[in-house]
Amino acid sequence: MAEWLRWPVVRQLTGTDPLGRGPAARSRRTDELRARTEDADAVVRSVCPYCAVGCGQRVFARDGAVTQIEGDPDSPISRGRLCPKGSASRELVTSALRQTKIRYRRPHGTGWEDLDLDTALDMIADRVLATRAATWQDADADGRPLRRTMGIASLGGATLDNEENYLMKKLYTALGAIQVENQARI
Ligand code: SF4
């Protein structure tokens, strides 16, 4: 087709759209647009991990890799909507800037260093045990049992799921820590 035949006014005067409110007004670029989810071979439902609203998401994947994340119209919470953070959450999985190593900056250090997992876990365990021992309160001034530490607190993020929060509460309660909070309640 000659290029001038694609002009909107020509299509409006010669085609089936004399009022120019349908196909006559569509550009070639619009005709060529494809949904970003079109080539996905799987879609699973999830929940946005960024905040306490808990908007429903549909995660689209191809060959096992996440290709797009959209709002879930079936979610009674968000009814298909996502805020800019939730709309960009594909980057949470796929970004080249995502940290995949344990980074540590020691006291008075001026730079970050990488730690292996076993070393990092040992360091955390050593600190927890030392803090618990140093701040343990067995009873109050009148002898009433306390059996707690006020030296350890936890503030969880909304990216933690139910199961993780359950395990964290078990752990901190077993340690005697009573200051256990979550961003989702703030
Ligand atoms: S999409 Fe936005 S409002 Fe919804 S849960 Fe994610 S961060 Fe919160």
mmCIF file of C-alpha atoms and ligand atoms in Angstrom:
data_model
loop_
_atom_site.group_PDB
_atom_site.id
_atom_site.type_symbol
_atom_site.label_atom_id
_atom_site.label_comp_id
_atom_site.label_asym_id
_atom_site.label_seq_id
_atom_site.Cartn_x
_atom_site.Cartn_y
_atom_site.Cartn_z
ATOM 1 C CA MET A 1 0.000 0.000 0.000
ATOM 2 C CA ALA A 2 1.316 3.438 -0.917
ATOM 3 C CA GLU A 3 2.304 5.383 2.168
ATOM 4 C CA TRP A 4 -0.119 8.252 1.467
ATOM 5 C CA LEU A 5 -3.032 5.790 1.523
ATOM 6 C CA ARG A 6 -2.257 5.287 5.198
ATOM 7 C CA TRP A 7 -2.786 8.945 6.066
ATOM 8 C CA PRO A 8 -5.593 9.168 8.615
ATOM 9 C CA VAL A 9 -7.668 11.603 6.570
ATOM 10 C CA VAL A 10 -7.455 9.364 3.474
ATOM 11 C CA ARG A 11 -8.482 6.333 5.484
ATOM 12 C CA GLN A 12 -11.302 8.334 7.045
ATOM 13 C CA LEU A 13 -12.644 9.464 3.643
ATOM 14 C CA THR A 14 -12.208 6.144 1.847
ATOM 15 C CA GLY A 15 -12.634 3.516 4.512
ATOM 16 C CA THR A 16 -15.281 2.245 6.878
ATOM 17 C CA ASP A 17 -14.654 4.862 9.546
ATOM 18 C CA PRO A 18 -16.037 8.157 8.179
ATOM 19 C CA LEU A 19 -16.067 9.808 11.620
ATOM 20 C CA GLY A 20 -12.387 8.998 12.237
ATOM 21 C CA ARG A 21 -12.966 7.542 15.660
ATOM 22 C CA GLY A 22 -11.859 3.993 14.977
ATOM 23 C CA PRO A 23 -9.467 2.275 12.559
ATOM 24 C CA ALA A 24 -8.883 5.491 10.575
ATOM 25 C CA ALA A 25 -7.279 7.103 13.624
ATOM 26 C CA ARG A 26 -5.030 4.173 14.509
ATOM 27 C CA SER A 27 -1.357 4.501 13.692
ATOM 28 C CA ARG A 28 0.803 1.689 12.373
ATOM 29 C CA ARG A 29 2.737 1.790 15.623
ATOM 30 C CA THR A 30 -0.474 1.214 17.567
ATOM 31 C CA ASP A 31 -1.343 -1.729 15.300
ATOM 32 C CA GLU A 32 2.073 -3.262 15.952
ATOM 33 C CA LEU A 33 1.948 -2.969 19.739
ATOM 34 C CA ARG A 34 1.900 -6.284 21.564
ATOM 35 C CA ALA A 35 1.178 -7.003 25.218
ATOM 36 C CA ARG A 36 4.319 -7.630 27.277
ATOM 37 C CA THR A 37 2.633 -10.751 28.595
ATOM 38 C CA GLU A 38 1.834 -12.188 25.167
ATOM 39 C CA ASP A 39 4.749 -14.613 24.879
ATOM 40 C CA ALA A 40 4.542 -15.938 28.454
ATOM 41 C CA ASP A 41 4.177 -19.709 28.790
ATOM 42 C CA ALA A 42 3.150 -19.634 32.472
ATOM 43 C CA VAL A 43 1.411 -17.304 34.882
ATOM 44 C CA VAL A 44 1.187 -17.681 38.641
ATOM 45 C CA ARG A 45 -0.561 -15.620 41.278
ATOM 46 C CA SER A 46 1.421 -13.862 43.958
ATOM 47 C CA VAL A 47 1.277 -10.955 46.400
ATOM 48 C CA CYS A 48 3.324 -7.783 46.057
ATOM 49 C CA PRO A 49 6.090 -7.940 48.673
ATOM 50 C CA TYR A 50 6.715 -4.235 49.075
ATOM 51 C CA CYS A 51 4.174 -3.027 51.620
ATOM 52 C CA ALA A 52 1.371 -4.000 53.949
ATOM 53 C CA VAL A 53 -1.418 -3.421 51.416
ATOM 54 C CA GLY A 54 -0.688 -6.819 49.869
ATOM 55 C CA CYS A 55 -1.862 -6.154 46.325
ATOM 56 C CA GLY A 56 -2.494 -9.231 44.179
ATOM 57 C CA GLN A 57 -0.096 -9.888 41.333
ATOM 58 C CA ARG A 58 0.127 -12.109 38.302
ATOM 59 C CA VAL A 59 3.665 -13.196 37.551
ATOM 60 C CA PHE A 60 4.281 -14.071 33.905
ATOM 61 C CA ALA A 61 7.201 -16.298 32.979
ATOM 62 C CA ARG A 62 8.796 -17.814 29.922
ATOM 63 C CA ASP A 63 11.232 -20.726 30.021
ATOM 64 C CA GLY A 64 11.281 -20.478 33.805
ATOM 65 C CA ALA A 65 12.270 -16.791 33.900
ATOM 66 C CA VAL A 66 10.023 -13.950 35.062
ATOM 67 C CA THR A 67 9.113 -11.726 32.112
ATOM 68 C CA GLN A 68 6.440 -9.445 33.557
ATOM 69 C CA ILE A 69 4.444 -8.778 36.712
ATOM 70 C CA GLU A 70 0.966 -7.253 36.478
ATOM 71 C CA GLY A 71 -1.890 -6.523 38.860
ATOM 72 C CA ASP A 72 -4.345 -9.357 39.466
ATOM 73 C CA PRO A 73 -7.915 -8.332 38.559
ATOM 74 C CA ASP A 74 -9.264 -11.126 40.798
ATOM 75 C CA SER A 75 -7.654 -9.702 43.947
ATOM 76 C CA PRO A 76 -10.317 -8.310 46.313
ATOM 77 C CA ILE A 77 -7.567 -6.110 47.818
ATOM 78 C CA SER A 78 -6.383 -4.265 44.743
ATOM 79 C CA ARG A 79 -8.681 -5.375 41.884
ATOM 80 C CA GLY A 80 -5.934 -5.377 39.282
ATOM 81 C CA ARG A 81 -4.111 -2.265 40.388
ATOM 82 C CA LEU A 82 -0.481 -1.858 41.398
ATOM 83 C CA CYS A 83 1.273 1.306 42.534
ATOM 84 C CA PRO A 84 4.575 2.274 40.809
ATOM 85 C CA LYS A 85 6.584 0.154 43.240
ATOM 86 C CA GLY A 86 4.473 -2.931 42.664
ATOM 87 C CA SER A 87 4.453 -2.315 38.916
ATOM 88 C CA ALA A 88 8.252 -2.310 38.918
ATOM 89 C CA SER A 89 8.627 -5.409 41.084
ATOM 90 C CA ARG A 90 9.866 -7.501 38.148
ATOM 91 C CA GLU A 91 13.153 -5.705 38.776
ATOM 92 C CA LEU A 92 13.195 -7.195 42.251
ATOM 93 C CA VAL A 93 13.808 -10.532 40.572
ATOM 94 C CA THR A 94 15.637 -9.667 37.371
ATOM 95 C CA SER A 95 17.672 -6.510 38.033
ATOM 96 C CA ALA A 96 21.401 -6.771 37.395
ATOM 97 C CA LEU A 97 21.815 -4.525 40.460
ATOM 98 C CA ARG A 98 20.214 -7.100 42.750
ATOM 99 C CA GLN A 99 22.520 -8.075 45.612
ATOM 100 C CA THR A 100 23.149 -11.803 45.676
ATOM 101 C CA LYS A 101 26.052 -11.877 48.130
ATOM 102 C CA ILE A 102 26.263 -11.113 51.822
ATOM 103 C CA ARG A 103 27.812 -7.684 52.246
ATOM 104 C CA TYR A 104 29.432 -6.634 55.498
ATOM 105 C CA ARG A 105 30.930 -3.393 56.677
ATOM 106 C CA ARG A 106 32.743 -3.969 59.923
ATOM 107 C CA PRO A 107 32.745 -1.380 62.741
ATOM 108 C CA HIS A 108 34.845 1.638 61.723
ATOM 109 C CA GLY A 109 35.302 0.060 58.294
ATOM 110 C CA THR A 110 35.229 2.294 55.250
ATOM 111 C CA GLY A 111 34.148 -0.259 52.665
ATOM 112 C CA TRP A 112 31.955 -3.294 52.118
ATOM 113 C CA GLU A 113 33.310 -6.813 51.989
ATOM 114 C CA ASP A 114 31.721 -10.077 50.874
ATOM 115 C CA LEU A 115 31.119 -12.832 53.433
ATOM 116 C CA ASP A 116 30.257 -16.460 52.879
ATOM 117 C CA LEU A 117 26.993 -17.623 54.445
ATOM 118 C CA ASP A 118 28.507 -19.809 57.183
ATOM 119 C CA THR A 119 30.764 -17.004 58.389
ATOM 120 C CA ALA A 120 27.881 -14.517 58.457
ATOM 121 C CA LEU A 121 25.581 -16.913 60.348
ATOM 122 C CA ASP A 122 28.306 -17.647 62.913
ATOM 123 C CA MET A 123 28.842 -13.921 63.450
ATOM 124 C CA ILE A 124 25.114 -13.345 63.967
ATOM 125 C CA ALA A 125 24.825 -16.290 66.363
ATOM 126 C CA ASP A 126 27.832 -15.073 68.397
ATOM 127 C CA ARG A 127 26.325 -11.600 68.738
ATOM 128 C CA VAL A 128 22.865 -12.873 69.674
ATOM 129 C CA LEU A 129 24.224 -15.181 72.359
ATOM 130 C CA ALA A 130 26.551 -12.522 73.795
ATOM 131 C CA THR A 131 23.798 -9.889 73.852
ATOM 132 C CA ARG A 132 21.308 -12.277 75.414
ATOM 133 C CA ALA A 133 23.770 -13.268 78.132
ATOM 134 C CA ALA A 134 24.703 -9.655 78.869
ATOM 135 C CA THR A 135 21.133 -8.331 79.049
ATOM 136 C CA TRP A 136 19.192 -11.268 80.496
ATOM 137 C CA GLN A 137 16.630 -10.317 83.159
ATOM 138 C CA ASP A 138 15.588 -13.281 85.258
ATOM 139 C CA ALA A 139 13.338 -11.429 87.719
ATOM 140 C CA ASP A 140 12.316 -7.897 88.640
ATOM 141 C CA ALA A 141 13.251 -6.049 91.845
ATOM 142 C CA ASP A 142 10.436 -7.774 93.743
ATOM 143 C CA GLY A 143 11.474 -11.229 92.609
ATOM 144 C CA ARG A 144 8.709 -11.682 90.077
ATOM 145 C CA PRO A 145 9.892 -13.735 87.123
ATOM 146 C CA LEU A 146 10.690 -11.910 83.910
ATOM 147 C CA ARG A 147 12.885 -14.360 81.995
ATOM 148 C CA ARG A 148 13.477 -11.981 79.121
ATOM 149 C CA THR A 149 16.043 -9.855 77.345
ATOM 150 C CA MET A 150 15.454 -6.264 76.347
ATOM 151 C CA GLY A 151 18.726 -6.244 74.437
ATOM 152 C CA ILE A 152 17.357 -7.901 71.311
ATOM 153 C CA ALA A 153 14.540 -6.606 69.138
ATOM 154 C CA SER A 154 13.195 -7.518 65.726
ATOM 155 C CA LEU A 155 11.580 -5.282 63.131
ATOM 156 C CA GLY A 156 10.417 -7.358 60.191
ATOM 157 C CA GLY A 157 9.611 -6.017 56.756
ATOM 158 C CA ALA A 158 6.458 -6.482 54.718
ATOM 159 C CA THR A 159 8.415 -8.668 52.324
ATOM 160 C CA LEU A 160 8.319 -11.425 54.931
ATOM 161 C CA ASP A 161 5.582 -13.955 54.353
ATOM 162 C CA ASN A 162 3.336 -15.611 56.947
ATOM 163 C CA GLU A 163 5.573 -18.637 57.362
ATOM 164 C CA GLU A 164 8.713 -16.550 57.856
ATOM 165 C CA ASN A 165 6.975 -14.345 60.415
ATOM 166 C CA TYR A 166 5.727 -17.432 62.249
ATOM 167 C CA LEU A 167 9.237 -18.863 62.477
ATOM 168 C CA MET A 168 10.724 -15.539 63.528
ATOM 169 C CA LYS A 169 8.197 -15.139 66.346
ATOM 170 C CA LYS A 170 8.971 -18.671 67.537
ATOM 171 C CA LEU A 171 12.707 -17.963 67.470
ATOM 172 C CA TYR A 172 12.556 -14.636 69.296
ATOM 173 C CA THR A 173 10.126 -15.916 71.903
ATOM 174 C CA ALA A 174 12.411 -18.885 72.544
ATOM 175 C CA LEU A 175 15.314 -16.480 72.973
ATOM 176 C CA GLY A 176 13.358 -14.393 75.490
ATOM 177 C CA ALA A 177 13.103 -11.352 73.218
ATOM 178 C CA ILE A 178 9.763 -9.630 73.609
ATOM 179 C CA GLN A 179 10.206 -6.683 71.255
ATOM 180 C CA VAL A 180 9.021 -8.242 68.014
ATOM 181 C CA GLU A 181 7.418 -5.960 65.452
ATOM 182 C CA ASN A 182 6.667 -5.828 61.775
ATOM 183 C CA GLN A 183 6.491 -2.967 59.342
ATOM 184 C CA ALA A 184 3.057 -4.193 58.297
ATOM 185 C CA ARG A 185 1.674 -3.163 61.727
ATOM 186 C CA ILE A 186 3.251 0.292 61.828
HETATM 187 S S1 SF4 B 1 1.539 -2.506 44.685
HETATM 188 FE FE1 SF4 B 1 2.155 -0.756 45.951
HETATM 189 S S2 SF4 B 1 0.417 -0.471 47.372
HETATM 190 FE FE2 SF4 B 1 0.262 -2.559 46.515
HETATM 191 S S3 SF4 B 1 1.349 -3.906 47.985
HETATM 192 FE FE3 SF4 B 1 2.813 -3.306 46.366
HETATM 193 S S4 SF4 B 1 3.860 -1.508 47.218
HETATM 194 FE FE4 SF4 B 1 1.980 -1.779 48.394
#
